[in-house]
Amino acid sequence: QRGLNIERDYQRWIDLWERYGPVESGPGPHLPLSIIVTGDERATDESYWDGLGKTRPGTQVILSPGSVAMRDILPAALQAAEAEHLIFVRAADRLAEIAPHRLQAALAAAPDADLIFGDEDQIDATGRRFAPWFKPDFGDDLFLCQNGFGRAVLFRKAALQRITAPETGDLDTAVYTMALRLIPGSRRDPLHCPGILLHVGGDPAATPKPRVVYLSGAERRAAVADFVALRPSLAGATVEGPDGHGNLRLRHPLPASPPLVSI
């Protein structure tokens, strides 16, 4: 449209799009959820999460201060978590108001899902939202070439208890690696829950675009290679990269006599 300013108009558009009955009528449904908050907390961040745990029924907030590797965070989180589902965030992140409504609908539709991921945007220190990342449904190639999960990921506690925690101290890489490690033992592929579930703390001057373009692929390559080795449908595929944008490439083997591809 003429005169459209994405940076300015996204906040106005998302405010209208998310303004519907369930959110305006209350803080959300009773959704048992354990939120693991990692990273150094500023006073404002800690007070936000403390308040969220007190005002939202069923919400448990577990603070894990400092930049700690997931191998140290996960065992303690699983031991302390009271809810059946967990989400891992940084202190500067914010849970979306519509998240309980969206997640309740997703869990009702797929109660056996071990992993549910949603959309996300970024939020600055003033509360202005920017750089939305609306994700597709799960598919091997795209989600292995780039981190398609992001940080808005809901894990089933029992599924996390089956896997080994990654050593990385980068939260996004850790969430991605845990997702790939639990998929082979799950009864279904990850479920996409449409709608912004999480506002990731950011600075529009430093990260003006959706976070998918800033996620590194170097640490993820080993996790992708391990996943490919366990996925029968990907037998023989090799992993290349990352390229300059952090994307990996999945190269599939071709038969001796390649089939025709018509468009």
PDB file of C-alpha atoms in Angstrom:
ATOM      1  CA  GLN A   1       0.000   0.000   0.000  1.00  0.00           C
ATOM      2  CA  ARG A   2       1.087   3.577  -0.679  1.00  0.00           C
ATOM      3  CA  GLY A   3       2.956   5.118   2.221  1.00  0.00           C
ATOM      4  CA  LEU A   4       3.235   1.898   4.227  1.00  0.00           C
ATOM      5  CA  ASN A   5       6.012   2.026   6.829  1.00  0.00           C
ATOM      6  CA  ILE A   6       6.675  -1.492   8.120  1.00  0.00           C
ATOM      7  CA  GLU A   7       8.628  -0.407  11.209  1.00  0.00           C
ATOM      8  CA  ARG A   8       5.959   2.093  12.232  1.00  0.00           C
ATOM      9  CA  ASP A   9       2.809   0.253  11.148  1.00  0.00           C
ATOM     10  CA  TYR A  10       3.595  -3.230  12.505  1.00  0.00           C
ATOM     11  CA  GLN A  11       2.861  -2.111  16.065  1.00  0.00           C
ATOM     12  CA  ARG A  12      -0.457  -0.588  14.976  1.00  0.00           C
ATOM     13  CA  TRP A  13      -1.417  -3.623  12.903  1.00  0.00           C
ATOM     14  CA  ILE A  14      -0.529  -6.185  15.571  1.00  0.00           C
ATOM     15  CA  ASP A  15      -2.423  -4.225  18.235  1.00  0.00           C
ATOM     16  CA  LEU A  16      -5.572  -4.467  16.108  1.00  0.00           C
ATOM     17  CA  TRP A  17      -5.016  -8.066  15.048  1.00  0.00           C
ATOM     18  CA  GLU A  18      -4.582  -9.299  18.627  1.00  0.00           C
ATOM     19  CA  ARG A  19      -7.535  -7.316  19.959  1.00  0.00           C
ATOM     20  CA  TYR A  20     -10.219  -9.950  20.285  1.00  0.00           C
ATOM     21  CA  GLY A  21     -12.599 -11.139  23.000  1.00  0.00           C
ATOM     22  CA  PRO A  22     -10.611 -13.755  24.950  1.00  0.00           C
ATOM     23  CA  VAL A  23      -7.615 -11.471  25.588  1.00  0.00           C
ATOM     24  CA  GLU A  24      -9.690  -8.406  26.471  1.00  0.00           C
ATOM     25  CA  SER A  25     -11.837 -10.359  28.936  1.00  0.00           C
ATOM     26  CA  GLY A  26      -9.000 -11.504  31.215  1.00  0.00           C
ATOM     27  CA  PRO A  27      -5.367 -12.598  31.684  1.00  0.00           C
ATOM     28  CA  GLY A  28      -5.867 -15.936  29.954  1.00  0.00           C
ATOM     29  CA  PRO A  29      -6.875 -19.503  30.733  1.00  0.00           C
ATOM     30  CA  HIS A  30      -5.377 -21.597  33.514  1.00  0.00           C
ATOM     31  CA  LEU A  31      -2.447 -23.062  31.606  1.00  0.00           C
ATOM     32  CA  PRO A  32       0.093 -24.904  33.777  1.00  0.00           C
ATOM     33  CA  LEU A  33       3.433 -23.684  32.475  1.00  0.00           C
ATOM     34  CA  SER A  34       6.972 -23.559  33.860  1.00  0.00           C
ATOM     35  CA  ILE A  35       9.012 -20.683  32.428  1.00  0.00           C
ATOM     36  CA  ILE A  36      12.785 -21.024  32.745  1.00  0.00           C
ATOM     37  CA  VAL A  37      14.321 -17.531  32.664  1.00  0.00           C
ATOM     38  CA  THR A  38      18.023 -17.587  31.766  1.00  0.00           C
ATOM     39  CA  GLY A  39      20.653 -14.873  31.620  1.00  0.00           C
ATOM     40  CA  ASP A  40      21.532 -11.923  33.823  1.00  0.00           C
ATOM     41  CA  GLU A  41      18.452 -10.161  35.194  1.00  0.00           C
ATOM     42  CA  ARG A  42      18.087  -6.420  35.403  1.00  0.00           C
ATOM     43  CA  ALA A  43      15.789  -5.302  38.216  1.00  0.00           C
ATOM     44  CA  THR A  44      12.969  -4.467  35.791  1.00  0.00           C
ATOM     45  CA  ASP A  45      13.200  -7.845  34.100  1.00  0.00           C
ATOM     46  CA  GLU A  46      13.212  -9.772  37.353  1.00  0.00           C
ATOM     47  CA  SER A  47      10.200  -7.844  38.659  1.00  0.00           C
ATOM     48  CA  TYR A  48       8.305  -8.546  35.434  1.00  0.00           C
ATOM     49  CA  TRP A  49       8.819 -12.295  35.673  1.00  0.00           C
ATOM     50  CA  ASP A  50       8.139 -12.322  39.394  1.00  0.00           C
ATOM     51  CA  GLY A  51       4.868 -10.499  38.770  1.00  0.00           C
ATOM     52  CA  LEU A  52       3.912 -12.825  35.941  1.00  0.00           C
ATOM     53  CA  GLY A  53       4.335 -15.853  38.183  1.00  0.00           C
ATOM     54  CA  LYS A  54       2.078 -14.289  40.804  1.00  0.00           C
ATOM     55  CA  THR A  55      -0.707 -13.039  38.533  1.00  0.00           C
ATOM     56  CA  ARG A  56      -1.154 -15.849  35.993  1.00  0.00           C
ATOM     57  CA  PRO A  57      -2.776 -19.011  37.395  1.00  0.00           C
ATOM     58  CA  GLY A  58      -0.623 -22.087  36.889  1.00  0.00           C
ATOM     59  CA  THR A  59       2.438 -20.123  35.756  1.00  0.00           C
ATOM     60  CA  GLN A  60       5.678 -21.005  37.513  1.00  0.00           C
ATOM     61  CA  VAL A  61       8.746 -18.820  36.917  1.00  0.00           C
ATOM     62  CA  ILE A  62      12.185 -20.311  37.587  1.00  0.00           C
ATOM     63  CA  LEU A  63      15.088 -17.844  37.481  1.00  0.00           C
ATOM     64  CA  SER A  64      18.416 -19.227  36.302  1.00  0.00           C
ATOM     65  CA  PRO A  65      20.782 -16.223  36.496  1.00  0.00           C
ATOM     66  CA  GLY A  66      24.008 -15.846  34.615  1.00  0.00           C
ATOM     67  CA  SER A  67      25.152 -17.104  31.215  1.00  0.00           C
ATOM     68  CA  VAL A  68      25.101 -20.811  31.927  1.00  0.00           C
ATOM     69  CA  ALA A  69      25.292 -23.726  29.492  1.00  0.00           C
ATOM     70  CA  MET A  70      22.081 -25.675  28.940  1.00  0.00           C
ATOM     71  CA  ARG A  71      23.733 -28.831  30.273  1.00  0.00           C
ATOM     72  CA  ASP A  72      23.777 -27.090  33.663  1.00  0.00           C
ATOM     73  CA  ILE A  73      20.360 -25.429  33.351  1.00  0.00           C
ATOM     74  CA  LEU A  74      18.249 -28.360  32.151  1.00  0.00           C
ATOM     75  CA  PRO A  75      18.699 -30.878  35.011  1.00  0.00           C
ATOM     76  CA  ALA A  76      17.850 -28.267  37.628  1.00  0.00           C
ATOM     77  CA  ALA A  77      14.928 -26.974  35.552  1.00  0.00           C
ATOM     78  CA  LEU A  78      13.432 -30.433  35.160  1.00  0.00           C
ATOM     79  CA  GLN A  79      13.754 -31.067  38.875  1.00  0.00           C
ATOM     80  CA  ALA A  80      12.135 -27.759  39.834  1.00  0.00           C
ATOM     81  CA  ALA A  81       9.434 -27.618  37.134  1.00  0.00           C
ATOM     82  CA  GLU A  82       5.946 -28.290  38.457  1.00  0.00           C
ATOM     83  CA  ALA A  83       4.102 -28.047  35.138  1.00  0.00           C
ATOM     84  CA  GLU A  84       3.951 -30.595  32.348  1.00  0.00           C
ATOM     85  CA  HIS A  85       5.251 -28.068  29.797  1.00  0.00           C
ATOM     86  CA  LEU A  86       8.328 -25.808  29.849  1.00  0.00           C
ATOM     87  CA  ILE A  87       9.525 -22.827  27.854  1.00  0.00           C
ATOM     88  CA  PHE A  88      13.042 -21.322  27.979  1.00  0.00           C
ATOM     89  CA  VAL A  89      13.470 -17.542  27.660  1.00  0.00           C
ATOM     90  CA  ARG A  90      15.933 -14.752  28.366  1.00  0.00           C
ATOM     91  CA  ALA A  91      15.295 -12.179  31.064  1.00  0.00           C
ATOM     92  CA  ALA A  92      14.572  -9.384  28.565  1.00  0.00           C
ATOM     93  CA  ASP A  93      11.923 -11.445  26.746  1.00  0.00           C
ATOM     94  CA  ARG A  94       8.199 -11.064  27.374  1.00  0.00           C
ATOM     95  CA  LEU A  95       5.415 -13.648  27.153  1.00  0.00           C
ATOM     96  CA  ALA A  96       2.689 -12.535  24.749  1.00  0.00           C
ATOM     97  CA  GLU A  97      -0.762 -11.833  26.155  1.00  0.00           C
ATOM     98  CA  ILE A  98      -2.338 -14.195  23.647  1.00  0.00           C
ATOM     99  CA  ALA A  99       0.105 -17.028  24.429  1.00  0.00           C
ATOM    100  CA  PRO A 100      -2.107 -18.835  27.002  1.00  0.00           C
ATOM    101  CA  HIS A 101      -5.099 -18.754  24.641  1.00  0.00           C
ATOM    102  CA  ARG A 102      -3.113 -19.983  21.643  1.00  0.00           C
ATOM    103  CA  LEU A 103      -1.254 -22.678  23.560  1.00  0.00           C
ATOM    104  CA  GLN A 104      -4.411 -23.977  25.215  1.00  0.00           C
ATOM    105  CA  ALA A 105      -5.992 -24.393  21.773  1.00  0.00           C
ATOM    106  CA  ALA A 106      -2.870 -26.126  20.451  1.00  0.00           C
ATOM    107  CA  LEU A 107      -2.708 -28.551  23.387  1.00  0.00           C
ATOM    108  CA  ALA A 108      -6.404 -29.330  22.993  1.00  0.00           C
ATOM    109  CA  ALA A 109      -5.849 -30.100  19.295  1.00  0.00           C
ATOM    110  CA  ALA A 110      -2.701 -32.193  19.874  1.00  0.00           C
ATOM    111  CA  PRO A 111      -2.500 -33.363  23.503  1.00  0.00           C
ATOM    112  CA  ASP A 112       0.266 -35.826  22.593  1.00  0.00           C
ATOM    113  CA  ALA A 113       2.602 -33.187  21.107  1.00  0.00           C
ATOM    114  CA  ASP A 114       6.068 -33.192  22.675  1.00  0.00           C
ATOM    115  CA  LEU A 115       6.986 -29.887  21.040  1.00  0.00           C
ATOM    116  CA  ILE A 116       4.844 -26.910  20.071  1.00  0.00           C
ATOM    117  CA  PHE A 117       6.411 -23.828  18.492  1.00  0.00           C
ATOM    118  CA  GLY A 118       4.840 -20.474  17.759  1.00  0.00           C
ATOM    119  CA  ASP A 119       5.585 -17.199  16.073  1.00  0.00           C
ATOM    120  CA  GLU A 120       7.585 -14.420  17.683  1.00  0.00           C
ATOM    121  CA  ASP A 121       8.610 -10.808  17.299  1.00  0.00           C
ATOM    122  CA  GLN A 122      11.057  -8.535  19.100  1.00  0.00           C
ATOM    123  CA  ILE A 123      10.415  -5.917  21.758  1.00  0.00           C
ATOM    124  CA  ASP A 124      12.609  -2.968  22.734  1.00  0.00           C
ATOM    125  CA  ALA A 125      13.173  -1.395  26.145  1.00  0.00           C
ATOM    126  CA  THR A 126      10.168   0.912  25.693  1.00  0.00           C
ATOM    127  CA  GLY A 127       7.783  -1.927  24.913  1.00  0.00           C
ATOM    128  CA  ARG A 128       7.564  -1.274  21.162  1.00  0.00           C
ATOM    129  CA  ARG A 129       7.311  -4.426  19.102  1.00  0.00           C
ATOM    130  CA  PHE A 130       9.092  -4.913  15.780  1.00  0.00           C
ATOM    131  CA  ALA A 131      10.574  -7.512  13.381  1.00  0.00           C
ATOM    132  CA  PRO A 132       7.832 -10.192  13.423  1.00  0.00           C
ATOM    133  CA  TRP A 133       8.762 -13.752  12.503  1.00  0.00           C
ATOM    134  CA  PHE A 134       5.760 -15.745  11.282  1.00  0.00           C
ATOM    135  CA  LYS A 135       6.903 -19.332  10.845  1.00  0.00           C
ATOM    136  CA  PRO A 136       5.720 -22.158   8.578  1.00  0.00           C
ATOM    137  CA  ASP A 137       4.686 -25.610   9.701  1.00  0.00           C
ATOM    138  CA  PHE A 138       7.499 -28.054  10.420  1.00  0.00           C
ATOM    139  CA  GLY A 139       9.338 -29.608   7.485  1.00  0.00           C
ATOM    140  CA  ASP A 140      12.696 -31.372   7.456  1.00  0.00           C
ATOM    141  CA  ASP A 141      14.574 -29.420   4.802  1.00  0.00           C
ATOM    142  CA  LEU A 142      13.724 -25.866   5.831  1.00  0.00           C
ATOM    143  CA  PHE A 143      14.058 -26.476   9.572  1.00  0.00           C
ATOM    144  CA  LEU A 144      17.406 -28.201   9.112  1.00  0.00           C
ATOM    145  CA  CYS A 145      18.814 -25.527   6.823  1.00  0.00           C
ATOM    146  CA  GLN A 146      17.822 -22.746   9.223  1.00  0.00           C
ATOM    147  CA  ASN A 147      16.643 -22.559  12.807  1.00  0.00           C
ATOM    148  CA  GLY A 148      12.920 -22.609  12.114  1.00  0.00           C
ATOM    149  CA  PHE A 149      11.947 -22.974  15.775  1.00  0.00           C
ATOM    150  CA  GLY A 150      13.359 -19.777  17.252  1.00  0.00           C
ATOM    151  CA  ARG A 151      12.760 -19.267  20.960  1.00  0.00           C
ATOM    152  CA  ALA A 152       8.961 -19.566  21.174  1.00  0.00           C
ATOM    153  CA  VAL A 153       9.052 -23.301  21.846  1.00  0.00           C
ATOM    154  CA  LEU A 154       6.963 -25.255  24.344  1.00  0.00           C
ATOM    155  CA  PHE A 155       8.521 -28.566  25.470  1.00  0.00           C
ATOM    156  CA  ARG A 156       6.790 -31.442  27.193  1.00  0.00           C
ATOM    157  CA  LYS A 157       8.705 -32.171  30.387  1.00  0.00           C
ATOM    158  CA  ALA A 158       8.619 -35.952  29.893  1.00  0.00           C
ATOM    159  CA  ALA A 159      10.162 -35.541  26.424  1.00  0.00           C
ATOM    160  CA  LEU A 160      13.024 -33.424  27.753  1.00  0.00           C
ATOM    161  CA  GLN A 161      13.766 -36.082  30.348  1.00  0.00           C
ATOM    162  CA  ARG A 162      14.587 -38.507  27.520  1.00  0.00           C
ATOM    163  CA  ILE A 163      17.369 -36.454  25.946  1.00  0.00           C
ATOM    164  CA  THR A 164      20.863 -35.259  26.823  1.00  0.00           C
ATOM    165  CA  ALA A 165      21.164 -31.511  27.347  1.00  0.00           C
ATOM    166  CA  PRO A 166      23.429 -29.707  24.846  1.00  0.00           C
ATOM    167  CA  GLU A 167      26.602 -28.050  26.123  1.00  0.00           C
ATOM    168  CA  THR A 168      26.099 -24.731  24.326  1.00  0.00           C
ATOM    169  CA  GLY A 169      25.590 -21.530  26.287  1.00  0.00           C
ATOM    170  CA  ASP A 170      23.620 -19.886  23.459  1.00  0.00           C
ATOM    171  CA  LEU A 171      19.924 -20.209  24.288  1.00  0.00           C
ATOM    172  CA  ASP A 172      18.640 -20.322  20.697  1.00  0.00           C
ATOM    173  CA  THR A 173      21.134 -23.022  19.720  1.00  0.00           C
ATOM    174  CA  ALA A 174      20.246 -24.983  22.869  1.00  0.00           C
ATOM    175  CA  VAL A 175      16.493 -24.807  22.192  1.00  0.00           C
ATOM    176  CA  TYR A 176      17.034 -25.871  18.585  1.00  0.00           C
ATOM    177  CA  THR A 177      19.313 -28.762  19.544  1.00  0.00           C
ATOM    178  CA  MET A 178      16.887 -30.023  22.209  1.00  0.00           C
ATOM    179  CA  ALA A 179      14.070 -29.872  19.660  1.00  0.00           C
ATOM    180  CA  LEU A 180      15.995 -32.004  17.161  1.00  0.00           C
ATOM    181  CA  ARG A 181      17.040 -34.501  19.825  1.00  0.00           C
ATOM    182  CA  LEU A 182      13.514 -35.205  21.012  1.00  0.00           C
ATOM    183  CA  ILE A 183      11.805 -35.406  17.577  1.00  0.00           C
ATOM    184  CA  PRO A 184      13.023 -38.953  16.701  1.00  0.00           C
ATOM    185  CA  GLY A 185      11.445 -40.349  19.880  1.00  0.00           C
ATOM    186  CA  SER A 186       8.176 -38.427  19.541  1.00  0.00           C
ATOM    187  CA  ARG A 187       4.880 -39.774  18.304  1.00  0.00           C
ATOM    188  CA  ARG A 188       4.386 -36.808  15.978  1.00  0.00           C
ATOM    189  CA  ASP A 189       6.348 -34.027  14.362  1.00  0.00           C
ATOM    190  CA  PRO A 190       6.487 -30.604  16.068  1.00  0.00           C
ATOM    191  CA  LEU A 191       3.216 -28.674  15.968  1.00  0.00           C
ATOM    192  CA  HIS A 192       3.102 -25.077  14.754  1.00  0.00           C
ATOM    193  CA  CYS A 193       0.877 -22.843  16.893  1.00  0.00           C
ATOM    194  CA  PRO A 194       0.057 -19.741  14.786  1.00  0.00           C
ATOM    195  CA  GLY A 195       0.222 -16.424  16.571  1.00  0.00           C
ATOM    196  CA  ILE A 196       2.889 -14.423  18.402  1.00  0.00           C
ATOM    197  CA  LEU A 197       3.717 -16.353  21.583  1.00  0.00           C
ATOM    198  CA  LEU A 198       6.883 -14.551  22.665  1.00  0.00           C
ATOM    199  CA  HIS A 199       8.393 -11.086  22.368  1.00  0.00           C
ATOM    200  CA  VAL A 200      12.179 -11.483  22.268  1.00  0.00           C
ATOM    201  CA  GLY A 201      14.112  -8.622  23.857  1.00  0.00           C
ATOM    202  CA  GLY A 202      15.995  -6.681  21.198  1.00  0.00           C
ATOM    203  CA  ASP A 203      17.177  -3.371  19.820  1.00  0.00           C
ATOM    204  CA  PRO A 204      15.763  -2.207  16.464  1.00  0.00           C
ATOM    205  CA  ALA A 205      19.056  -0.447  15.715  1.00  0.00           C
ATOM    206  CA  ALA A 206      20.952  -3.748  16.001  1.00  0.00           C
ATOM    207  CA  THR A 207      18.378  -6.315  14.806  1.00  0.00           C
ATOM    208  CA  PRO A 208      15.795  -4.565  12.609  1.00  0.00           C
ATOM    209  CA  LYS A 209      14.877  -7.737  10.718  1.00  0.00           C
ATOM    210  CA  PRO A 210      13.228 -11.011  11.865  1.00  0.00           C
ATOM    211  CA  ARG A 211      15.549 -13.053  14.050  1.00  0.00           C
ATOM    212  CA  VAL A 212      15.822 -15.924  11.595  1.00  0.00           C
ATOM    213  CA  VAL A 213      18.437 -13.941   9.645  1.00  0.00           C
ATOM    214  CA  TYR A 214      20.657 -13.509  12.715  1.00  0.00           C
ATOM    215  CA  LEU A 215      20.748 -17.096  13.993  1.00  0.00           C
ATOM    216  CA  SER A 216      24.139 -18.747  13.569  1.00  0.00           C
ATOM    217  CA  GLY A 217      24.479 -22.107  11.867  1.00  0.00           C
ATOM    218  CA  ALA A 218      27.995 -23.065  12.973  1.00  0.00           C
ATOM    219  CA  GLU A 219      27.033 -24.628  16.316  1.00  0.00           C
ATOM    220  CA  ARG A 220      23.873 -26.146  14.878  1.00  0.00           C
ATOM    221  CA  ARG A 221      25.594 -28.189  12.201  1.00  0.00           C
ATOM    222  CA  ALA A 222      26.503 -31.069  14.540  1.00  0.00           C
ATOM    223  CA  ALA A 223      22.911 -31.261  15.824  1.00  0.00           C
ATOM    224  CA  VAL A 224      21.591 -31.345  12.255  1.00  0.00           C
ATOM    225  CA  ALA A 225      24.050 -34.075  11.250  1.00  0.00           C
ATOM    226  CA  ASP A 226      22.981 -36.184  14.237  1.00  0.00           C
ATOM    227  CA  PHE A 227      19.311 -35.713  13.319  1.00  0.00           C
ATOM    228  CA  VAL A 228      19.892 -36.656   9.659  1.00  0.00           C
ATOM    229  CA  ALA A 229      21.613 -39.865  10.758  1.00  0.00           C
ATOM    230  CA  LEU A 230      18.523 -40.863  12.773  1.00  0.00           C
ATOM    231  CA  ARG A 231      15.890 -39.911  10.169  1.00  0.00           C
ATOM    232  CA  PRO A 232      15.213 -42.815   7.742  1.00  0.00           C
ATOM    233  CA  SER A 233      13.688 -40.478   5.161  1.00  0.00           C
ATOM    234  CA  LEU A 234      16.981 -38.539   5.039  1.00  0.00           C
ATOM    235  CA  ALA A 235      19.248 -41.562   4.574  1.00  0.00           C
ATOM    236  CA  GLY A 236      22.339 -40.624   2.590  1.00  0.00           C
ATOM    237  CA  ALA A 237      21.843 -36.862   2.874  1.00  0.00           C
ATOM    238  CA  THR A 238      24.828 -34.716   3.789  1.00  0.00           C
ATOM    239  CA  VAL A 239      25.008 -31.367   5.586  1.00  0.00           C
ATOM    240  CA  GLU A 240      26.961 -28.447   4.147  1.00  0.00           C
ATOM    241  CA  GLY A 241      27.649 -24.910   5.337  1.00  0.00           C
ATOM    242  CA  PRO A 242      26.852 -22.639   6.999  1.00  0.00           C
ATOM    243  CA  ASP A 243      26.848 -19.943   4.349  1.00  0.00           C
ATOM    244  CA  GLY A 244      27.325 -16.238   5.016  1.00  0.00           C
ATOM    245  CA  HIS A 245      23.787 -15.941   6.366  1.00  0.00           C
ATOM    246  CA  GLY A 246      24.132 -18.851   8.807  1.00  0.00           C
ATOM    247  CA  ASN A 247      22.089 -21.240   6.659  1.00  0.00           C
ATOM    248  CA  LEU A 248      23.038 -24.869   6.244  1.00  0.00           C
ATOM    249  CA  ARG A 249      22.361 -26.919   3.113  1.00  0.00           C
ATOM    250  CA  LEU A 250      20.961 -30.425   3.045  1.00  0.00           C
ATOM    251  CA  ARG A 251      22.213 -32.234  -0.053  1.00  0.00           C
ATOM    252  CA  HIS A 252      20.150 -35.297  -0.917  1.00  0.00           C
ATOM    253  CA  PRO A 253      21.622 -38.215  -2.873  1.00  0.00           C
ATOM    254  CA  LEU A 254      20.377 -38.697  -6.425  1.00  0.00           C
ATOM    255  CA  PRO A 255      19.657 -42.120  -7.908  1.00  0.00           C
ATOM    256  CA  ALA A 256      21.840 -43.391 -10.767  1.00  0.00           C
ATOM    257  CA  SER A 257      18.991 -42.574 -13.123  1.00  0.00           C
ATOM    258  CA  PRO A 258      17.416 -39.346 -11.868  1.00  0.00           C
ATOM    259  CA  PRO A 259      13.638 -39.088 -12.267  1.00  0.00           C
ATOM    260  CA  LEU A 260      11.994 -36.422 -14.404  1.00  0.00           C
ATOM    261  CA  VAL A 261      10.896 -33.242 -12.658  1.00  0.00           C
ATOM    262  CA  SER A 262       8.187 -31.434 -14.582  1.00  0.00           C
ATOM    263  CA  ILE A 263       6.650 -28.068 -13.763  1.00  0.00           C
TER     264      ILE A 263
END
